Amino acid sequence: MPSDPRIELAFRALTGPIERYRSAVVTTVEEVRGYLQTHQSKQGAGLTGVAAGLGQFAAGRIDFDRFASFIYDGASEDIGALKTVEKAFDMLRVVAAGEDELFHVKVKPGSRLRDGVAGRMAEIGRAFAAARIAGMATTGRLGSGNESGLLDPLGFERWNEAERRVAPALLVEVEGADLHAGDLAEFLDGAVKIVLVVHGETAPAPLVRLITPATFVLQTAGDQGLDRFSEFEGPAVAGLVPEGAAEFIHDPTRGRHPWERIELLRVPEKGPKQRVGGMSIIQQKEELEQLLDLAEAPGAEAALAEGAAAETGAPGGTVASQVDKLAAWLLSQADLRDVG
C-alpha cells in the first residue's frame, strides 16, 4: 500500500480513464492477433508447398525464412511488414498487461514538471504507434520503405484527436516548489486527466493558470470534487495540495461565465509571505487574485450595467463585492518590502 493515502485516492479517481485506455489496447490486440493469424497461415501454407515441391534437394540447403521473401505474395516488403506487425503486437500485449506504474510519474525535485509528463506520455504513445502500424498493414500501406522509427516513443504532440479521446490518465507526484502548472497546458486536450499529488509547501493557487472554458480544474486538500473530476468527459486536472492552499472547483458544465463554473471551497486566511521555489510573493498573490476575480459573481448593479451594455453596445461596468474586499484584505497582509 502507498505510504501517502493521497496516492490511493488519486488512483481511485483515475480508474475510469485508465481502464478505458487499456480496453482500447486490448481490443487492438485482438484485431492484430486476427490479422497475424490470417497472414501467418497464408505464409506457412506457401512455404509448405514450396518445400514439398523442392523435396530432399532443399533440405539443409535453403533458408526458407529468407526464401519466403521471394515467394510470399510475390513481394519481399510483405515479409518485412509482417515482422513489424509482430513487433507491434508484442508491444501492445505488454501495454495491455502492464501495471499501474506506467501511469505513475514521480518528478525528481528540481526538475521540470513538463519534462516528466512529456516523457511518460511518449512512452504511453508507443501503444498508439503500434496500433497505427497495424492499421497501415491492413490497408496495404506498410512496407520496407516506411518502417523506420514507427515503434519509437510517440510524443503527445503527435497524437491525433481519436488517440487523445482515449488517452490514459496520469498520477504525478511533484514538489510544491516545482509545481509550474503552466507546464501542463499543452497536454490538456481530448480526454486527458492528470492528478497531481503535491508534496511540501506550494503557492496558494497554482492551478488557476489552467482554467479555460472546457477544462475541469480541481485544487483540494482532501477528496472533495474528485468524483466530479472522474466523471467529467473532457480534459481535467486535479491537484491534491497541502493544507493551507486555496481549494476550488472549476466545472465547465456549470455555466458559461467563469463565476458560474468556479466554486470556492476554501480561501487562505493569510496572503503569501515568502517565495516558493521560483515563485515570488507577487506571482503567488496574482494567482490568488486571479482566482478570486474569476469566482466573483456580478452584483445586481453590475448585472444591470451588463444588460444595458448588451443593448447599447457600450462596455459594462463593475462593482465591489465581498470577494473584492477579501482580495484587498489578503493583499494587505503581504509584506512587500522584500519581494523576490
GROMACS .gro file of C-alpha atoms in nm:
model
  340
    1MET     CA    1   0.000   0.000   0.000
    2PRO     CA    2   0.128   0.351  -0.077
    3SER     CA    3   0.259   0.540   0.229
    4ASP     CA    4   0.079   0.859   0.124
    5PRO     CA    5  -0.300   0.798   0.134
    6ARG     CA    6  -0.344   1.057  -0.141
    7ILE     CA    7  -0.180   0.815  -0.388
    8GLU     CA    8  -0.461   0.568  -0.334
    9LEU     CA    9  -0.717   0.850  -0.365
   10ALA     CA   10  -0.560   0.960  -0.692
   11PHE     CA   11  -0.553   0.613  -0.847
   12ARG     CA   12  -0.914   0.562  -0.748
   13ALA     CA   13  -1.008   0.883  -0.928
   14LEU     CA   14  -0.816   0.769  -1.238
   15THR     CA   15  -0.958   0.417  -1.258
   16GLY     CA   16  -1.210   0.501  -1.531
   17PRO     CA   17  -0.975   0.664  -1.786
   18ILE     CA   18  -0.701   0.407  -1.723
   19GLU     CA   19  -0.941   0.120  -1.785
   20ARG     CA   20  -1.079   0.293  -2.096
   21TYR     CA   21  -0.729   0.315  -2.238
   22ARG     CA   22  -0.650  -0.046  -2.153
   23SER     CA   23  -0.978  -0.160  -2.307
   24ALA     CA   24  -0.887   0.017  -2.630
   25VAL     CA   25  -0.544  -0.150  -2.627
   26VAL     CA   26  -0.695  -0.496  -2.560
   27THR     CA   27  -0.939  -0.451  -2.849
   28THR     CA   28  -0.649  -0.359  -3.076
   29VAL     CA   29  -0.452  -0.661  -2.954
   30GLU     CA   30  -0.732  -0.895  -3.062
   31GLU     CA   31  -0.767  -0.725  -3.401
   32VAL     CA   32  -0.393  -0.753  -3.464
   33ARG     CA   33  -0.394  -1.114  -3.345
   34GLY     CA   34  -0.655  -1.199  -3.608
   35TYR     CA   35  -0.456  -1.022  -3.878
   36LEU     CA   36  -0.139  -1.209  -3.787
   37GLN     CA   37  -0.308  -1.547  -3.769
   38THR     CA   38  -0.454  -1.500  -4.117
   39HIS     CA   39  -0.132  -1.383  -4.280
   40GLN     CA   40   0.096  -1.620  -4.096
   41SER     CA   41  -0.118  -1.915  -4.203
   42LYS     CA   42  -0.100  -1.797  -4.564
   43GLN     CA   43   0.276  -1.767  -4.539
   44GLY     CA   44   0.305  -2.109  -4.376
   45ALA     CA   45   0.090  -2.271  -4.642
   46GLY     CA   46   0.302  -2.116  -4.918
   47LEU     CA   47   0.628  -2.235  -4.766
   48THR     CA   48   0.495  -2.584  -4.711
   49GLY     CA   49   0.400  -2.611  -5.077
   50VAL     CA   50   0.741  -2.489  -5.193
   51ALA     CA   51   0.925  -2.723  -4.957
   52ALA     CA   52   0.722  -3.020  -5.083
   53GLY     CA   53   0.797  -2.927  -5.442
   54LEU     CA   54   1.171  -2.899  -5.385
   55GLY     CA   55   1.183  -3.219  -5.184
   56GLN     CA   56   1.505  -3.351  -5.034
   57PHE     CA   57   1.711  -3.123  -5.255
   58ALA     CA   58   1.613  -2.829  -5.034
   59ALA     CA   59   1.671  -2.998  -4.701
   60GLY     CA   60   1.959  -2.830  -4.517
   61ARG     CA   61   2.044  -2.614  -4.817
   62ILE     CA   62   1.775  -2.344  -4.828
   63ASP     CA   63   1.682  -2.092  -4.556
   64PHE     CA   64   1.305  -2.091  -4.600
   65ASP     CA   65   1.257  -1.776  -4.386
   66ARG     CA   66   1.482  -1.590  -4.629
   67PHE     CA   67   1.337  -1.771  -4.927
   68ALA     CA   68   0.990  -1.660  -4.815
   69SER     CA   69   1.078  -1.305  -4.913
   70PHE     CA   70   1.074  -1.420  -5.276
   71ILE     CA   71   0.755  -1.623  -5.270
   72TYR     CA   72   0.517  -1.474  -5.008
   73ASP     CA   73   0.260  -1.276  -5.205
   74GLY     CA   74   0.536  -1.204  -5.454
   75ALA     CA   75   0.692  -0.918  -5.257
   76SER     CA   76   0.978  -0.901  -5.007
   77GLU     CA   77   0.814  -0.599  -4.839
   78ASP     CA   78   0.529  -0.823  -4.717
   79ILE     CA   79   0.763  -1.034  -4.503
   80GLY     CA   80   0.925  -0.726  -4.350
   81ALA     CA   81   0.583  -0.573  -4.286
   82LEU     CA   82   0.460  -0.890  -4.118
   83LYS     CA   83   0.760  -0.892  -3.884
   84THR     CA   84   0.698  -0.527  -3.797
   85VAL     CA   85   0.336  -0.606  -3.715
   86GLU     CA   86   0.455  -0.893  -3.493
   87LYS     CA   87   0.674  -0.648  -3.300
   88ALA     CA   88   0.380  -0.409  -3.268
   89PHE     CA   89   0.164  -0.697  -3.144
   90ASP     CA   90   0.418  -0.784  -2.874
   91MET     CA   91   0.431  -0.421  -2.762
   92LEU     CA   92   0.052  -0.395  -2.742
   93ARG     CA   93   0.034  -0.710  -2.532
   94VAL     CA   94   0.290  -0.572  -2.287
   95VAL     CA   95   0.092  -0.248  -2.251
   96ALA     CA   96  -0.238  -0.435  -2.208
   97ALA     CA   97  -0.094  -0.645  -1.927
   98GLY     CA   98   0.107  -0.362  -1.771
   99GLU     CA   99   0.098  -0.244  -1.411
  100ASP     CA  100  -0.035   0.089  -1.288
  101GLU     CA  101   0.322   0.217  -1.261
  102LEU     CA  102   0.301   0.304  -1.631
  103PHE     CA  103   0.059   0.580  -1.530
  104HIS     CA  104   0.254   0.698  -1.225
  105VAL     CA  105   0.520   0.969  -1.264
  106LYS     CA  106   0.749   1.094  -0.988
  107VAL     CA  107   0.907   1.424  -1.083
  108LYS     CA  108   1.260   1.447  -0.949
  109PRO     CA  109   1.296   1.752  -0.718
  110GLY     CA  110   1.432   2.045  -0.913
  111SER     CA  111   1.318   1.902  -1.247
  112ARG     CA  112   1.061   2.044  -1.487
  113LEU     CA  113   0.710   1.909  -1.448
  114ARG     CA  114   0.662   1.932  -1.824
  115ASP     CA  115   0.958   1.706  -1.897
  116GLY     CA  116   0.837   1.430  -1.667
  117VAL     CA  117   0.486   1.432  -1.811
  118ALA     CA  118   0.602   1.458  -2.174
  119GLY     CA  119   0.840   1.164  -2.133
  120ARG     CA  120   0.575   0.937  -1.987
  121MET     CA  121   0.316   1.042  -2.246
  122ALA     CA  122   0.563   0.948  -2.520
  123GLU     CA  123   0.612   0.602  -2.366
  124ILE     CA  124   0.237   0.552  -2.340
  125GLY     CA  125   0.213   0.670  -2.700
  126ARG     CA  126   0.402   0.358  -2.812
  127ALA     CA  127   0.069   0.174  -2.797
  128PHE     CA  128  -0.081   0.424  -3.039
  129ALA     CA  129   0.225   0.386  -3.264
  130ALA     CA  130   0.178   0.008  -3.261
  131ALA     CA  131  -0.191   0.045  -3.344
  132ARG     CA  132  -0.103   0.273  -3.635
  133ILE     CA  133   0.132   0.006  -3.771
  134ALA     CA  134  -0.147  -0.249  -3.762
  135GLY     CA  135  -0.376  -0.009  -3.941
  136MET     CA  136  -0.118   0.056  -4.212
  137ALA     CA  137  -0.067  -0.316  -4.260
  138THR     CA  138  -0.436  -0.394  -4.301
  139THR     CA  139  -0.469  -0.126  -4.568
  140GLY     CA  140  -0.155  -0.233  -4.752
  141ARG     CA  141   0.039   0.085  -4.670
  142LEU     CA  142   0.312  -0.077  -4.462
  143GLY     CA  143   0.630  -0.174  -4.640
  144SER     CA  144   1.005  -0.173  -4.600
  145GLY     CA  145   1.023   0.188  -4.710
  146ASN     CA  146   0.825   0.337  -4.421
  147GLU     CA  147   0.906   0.121  -4.119
  148SER     CA  148   1.192   0.323  -3.970
  149GLY     CA  149   1.110   0.461  -3.625
  150LEU     CA  150   0.747   0.352  -3.626
  151LEU     CA  151   0.777   0.184  -3.286
  152ASP     CA  152   0.970   0.466  -3.120
  153PRO     CA  153   0.809   0.667  -2.837
  154LEU     CA  154   0.524   0.879  -2.973
  155GLY     CA  155   0.510   1.228  -2.822
  156PHE     CA  156   0.174   1.375  -2.721
  157GLU     CA  157   0.210   1.645  -2.985
  158ARG     CA  158   0.183   1.369  -3.248
  159TRP     CA  159  -0.129   1.204  -3.105
  160ASN     CA  160  -0.436   1.254  -3.322
  161GLU     CA  161  -0.782   1.352  -3.197
  162ALA     CA  162  -0.906   0.993  -3.167
  163GLU     CA  163  -0.600   0.893  -2.965
  164ARG     CA  164  -0.640   1.190  -2.733
  165ARG     CA  165  -1.002   1.090  -2.667
  166VAL     CA  166  -0.891   0.751  -2.530
  167ALA     CA  167  -0.581   0.890  -2.360
  168PRO     CA  168  -0.490   0.730  -2.029
  169ALA     CA  169  -0.468   0.926  -1.707
  170LEU     CA  170  -0.152   1.016  -1.519
  171LEU     CA  171  -0.079   1.040  -1.148
  172VAL     CA  172   0.210   1.281  -1.099
  173GLU     CA  173   0.396   1.334  -0.773
  174VAL     CA  174   0.568   1.670  -0.760
  175GLU     CA  175   0.723   1.904  -0.504
  176GLY     CA  176   0.528   2.223  -0.448
  177ALA     CA  177   0.838   2.424  -0.538
  178ASP     CA  178   0.837   2.257  -0.882
  179LEU     CA  179   0.466   2.297  -0.947
  180HIS     CA  180   0.469   2.524  -1.251
  181ALA     CA  181   0.116   2.442  -1.358
  182GLY     CA  182   0.151   2.612  -1.694
  183ASP     CA  183   0.376   2.321  -1.794
  184LEU     CA  184   0.065   2.104  -1.820
  185ALA     CA  185  -0.139   2.324  -2.052
  186GLU     CA  186  -0.024   2.155  -2.375
  187PHE     CA  187  -0.143   1.815  -2.251
  188LEU     CA  188  -0.497   1.916  -2.151
  189ASP     CA  189  -0.685   1.809  -2.461
  190GLY     CA  190  -0.923   1.533  -2.561
  191ALA     CA  191  -0.998   1.326  -2.250
  192VAL     CA  192  -0.659   1.360  -2.079
  193LYS     CA  193  -0.679   1.351  -1.699
  194ILE     CA  194  -0.391   1.434  -1.466
  195VAL     CA  195  -0.386   1.416  -1.086
  196LEU     CA  196  -0.103   1.597  -0.909
  197VAL     CA  197  -0.004   1.483  -0.562
  198VAL     CA  198   0.181   1.786  -0.429
  199HIS     CA  199   0.445   1.745  -0.158
  200GLY     CA  200   0.573   2.025   0.061
  201GLU     CA  201   0.489   2.394   0.057
  202THR     CA  202   0.317   2.525  -0.253
  203ALA     CA  203   0.183   2.855  -0.384
  204PRO     CA  204  -0.177   2.928  -0.275
  205ALA     CA  205  -0.347   2.884  -0.614
  206PRO     CA  206  -0.108   2.738  -0.875
  207LEU     CA  207  -0.374   2.558  -1.080
  208VAL     CA  208  -0.564   2.877  -1.158
  209ARG     CA  209  -0.334   2.915  -1.460
  210LEU     CA  210  -0.501   2.609  -1.618
  211ILE     CA  211  -0.859   2.737  -1.605
  212THR     CA  212  -1.012   2.750  -1.954
  213PRO     CA  213  -1.378   2.720  -2.057
  214ALA     CA  214  -1.354   2.348  -2.142
  215THR     CA  215  -1.107   2.221  -1.878
  216PHE     CA  216  -1.211   2.082  -1.541
  217VAL     CA  217  -0.973   2.208  -1.273
  218LEU     CA  218  -0.978   2.094  -0.911
  219GLN     CA  219  -0.749   2.203  -0.629
  220THR     CA  220  -0.820   2.037  -0.295
  221ALA     CA  221  -0.654   1.922   0.025
  222GLY     CA  222  -0.899   1.633   0.062
  223ASP     CA  223  -1.119   1.434  -0.173
  224GLN     CA  224  -1.393   1.689  -0.236
  225GLY     CA  225  -1.465   1.715  -0.608
  226LEU     CA  226  -1.272   1.405  -0.713
  227ASP     CA  227  -1.596   1.227  -0.807
  228ARG     CA  228  -1.687   1.509  -1.043
  229PHE     CA  229  -1.332   1.512  -1.178
  230SER     CA  230  -1.359   1.140  -1.260
  231GLU     CA  231  -1.697   1.176  -1.431
  232PHE     CA  232  -1.603   1.476  -1.644
  233GLU     CA  233  -1.574   1.376  -2.010
  234GLY     CA  234  -1.320   1.633  -2.127
  235PRO     CA  235  -0.966   1.727  -2.022
  236ALA     CA  236  -0.924   1.759  -1.646
  237VAL     CA  237  -0.653   1.825  -1.390
  238ALA     CA  238  -0.671   1.784  -1.014
  239GLY     CA  239  -0.416   1.897  -0.758
  240LEU     CA  240  -0.411   1.731  -0.416
  241VAL     CA  241  -0.239   2.010  -0.228
  242PRO     CA  242  -0.122   2.054   0.133
  243GLU     CA  243  -0.349   2.216   0.392
  244GLY     CA  244  -0.344   2.593   0.377
  245ALA     CA  245  -0.362   2.636  -0.001
  246ALA     CA  246  -0.673   2.760  -0.177
  247GLU     CA  247  -0.930   2.494  -0.263
  248PHE     CA  248  -1.167   2.530  -0.556
  249ILE     CA  249  -1.353   2.352  -0.834
  250HIS     CA  250  -1.380   2.480  -1.189
  251ASP     CA  251  -1.652   2.278  -1.362
  252PRO     CA  252  -1.719   2.367  -1.729
  253THR     CA  253  -2.065   2.208  -1.712
  254ARG     CA  254  -2.191   2.463  -1.460
  255GLY     CA  255  -2.231   2.765  -1.686
  256ARG     CA  256  -2.097   2.998  -1.950
  257HIS     CA  257  -1.935   3.254  -1.721
  258PRO     CA  258  -1.630   3.184  -1.502
  259TRP     CA  259  -1.811   3.283  -1.183
  260GLU     CA  260  -2.077   3.022  -1.260
  261ARG     CA  261  -1.818   2.750  -1.316
  262ILE     CA  262  -1.596   2.821  -1.014
  263GLU     CA  263  -1.680   2.707  -0.664
  264LEU     CA  264  -1.452   2.835  -0.389
  265LEU     CA  265  -1.413   2.569  -0.121
  266ARG     CA  266  -1.151   2.746   0.087
  267VAL     CA  267  -0.957   3.072   0.065
  268PRO     CA  268  -0.633   3.109   0.267
  269GLU     CA  269  -0.664   3.321   0.578
  270LYS     CA  270  -0.330   3.489   0.505
  271GLY     CA  271  -0.159   3.601   0.190
  272PRO     CA  272   0.174   3.452   0.076
  273LYS     CA  273   0.474   3.563   0.284
  274GLN     CA  274   0.774   3.405   0.112
  275ARG     CA  275   0.899   3.268  -0.217
  276VAL     CA  276   0.808   2.911  -0.311
  277GLY     CA  277   1.066   2.769  -0.550
  278GLY     CA  278   1.090   3.018  -0.834
  279MET     CA  279   0.755   3.181  -0.749
  280SER     CA  280   0.788   3.528  -0.600
  281ILE     CA  281   0.539   3.668  -0.349
  282ILE     CA  282   0.389   3.889  -0.619
  283GLN     CA  283   0.340   3.599  -0.859
  284GLN     CA  284   0.169   3.395  -0.589
  285LYS     CA  285  -0.058   3.689  -0.498
  286GLU     CA  286  -0.153   3.742  -0.861
  287GLU     CA  287  -0.258   3.379  -0.893
  288LEU     CA  288  -0.477   3.412  -0.586
  289GLU     CA  289  -0.619   3.742  -0.710
  290GLN     CA  290  -0.696   3.582  -1.046
  291LEU     CA  291  -0.887   3.303  -0.877
  292LEU     CA  292  -1.091   3.547  -0.670
  293ASP     CA  293  -1.162   3.768  -0.971
  294LEU     CA  294  -1.279   3.474  -1.180
  295ALA     CA  295  -1.505   3.349  -0.899
  296GLU     CA  296  -1.666   3.689  -0.841
  297ALA     CA  297  -2.036   3.690  -0.924
  298PRO     CA  298  -2.167   4.021  -1.061
  299GLY     CA  299  -2.394   4.216  -0.823
  300ALA     CA  300  -2.734   4.348  -0.920
  301GLU     CA  301  -2.589   4.682  -1.030
  302ALA     CA  302  -2.325   4.511  -1.244
  303ALA     CA  303  -2.584   4.282  -1.396
  304LEU     CA  304  -2.797   4.581  -1.493
  305ALA     CA  305  -2.494   4.755  -1.637
  306GLU     CA  306  -2.403   4.448  -1.839
  307GLY     CA  307  -2.759   4.424  -1.965
  308ALA     CA  308  -2.759   4.787  -2.069
  309ALA     CA  309  -2.424   4.743  -2.235
  310ALA     CA  310  -2.557   4.447  -2.432
  311GLU     CA  311  -2.841   4.663  -2.561
  312THR     CA  312  -2.633   4.969  -2.643
  313GLY     CA  313  -2.303   4.808  -2.737
  314ALA     CA  314  -2.124   5.006  -2.466
  315PRO     CA  315  -1.881   4.837  -2.228
  316GLY     CA  316  -2.030   4.724  -1.896
  317GLY     CA  317  -1.927   4.845  -1.550
  318THR     CA  318  -1.815   4.662  -1.234
  319VAL     CA  319  -1.898   4.691  -0.864
  320ALA     CA  320  -1.722   4.592  -0.542
  321SER     CA  321  -1.818   4.262  -0.380
  322GLN     CA  322  -1.729   4.057  -0.078
  323VAL     CA  323  -1.468   3.881  -0.292
  324ASP     CA  324  -1.313   4.217  -0.377
  325LYS     CA  325  -1.292   4.306  -0.011
  326LEU     CA  326  -1.142   3.969   0.074
  327ALA     CA  327  -0.885   4.007  -0.202
  328ALA     CA  328  -0.793   4.355  -0.078
  329TRP     CA  329  -0.754   4.223   0.276
  330LEU     CA  330  -0.532   3.938   0.159
  331LEU     CA  331  -0.313   4.180  -0.031
  332SER     CA  332  -0.280   4.398   0.275
  333GLN     CA  333  -0.144   4.104   0.472
  334ALA     CA  334   0.155   4.056   0.245
  335ASP     CA  335   0.481   4.225   0.333
  336LEU     CA  336   0.607   4.368   0.003
  337ARG     CA  337   0.926   4.522   0.135
  338ASP     CA  338   1.138   4.224   0.025
  339VAL     CA  339   0.964   4.086  -0.276
  340GLY     CA  340   1.170   3.849  -0.488
   0.00000   0.00000   0.00000
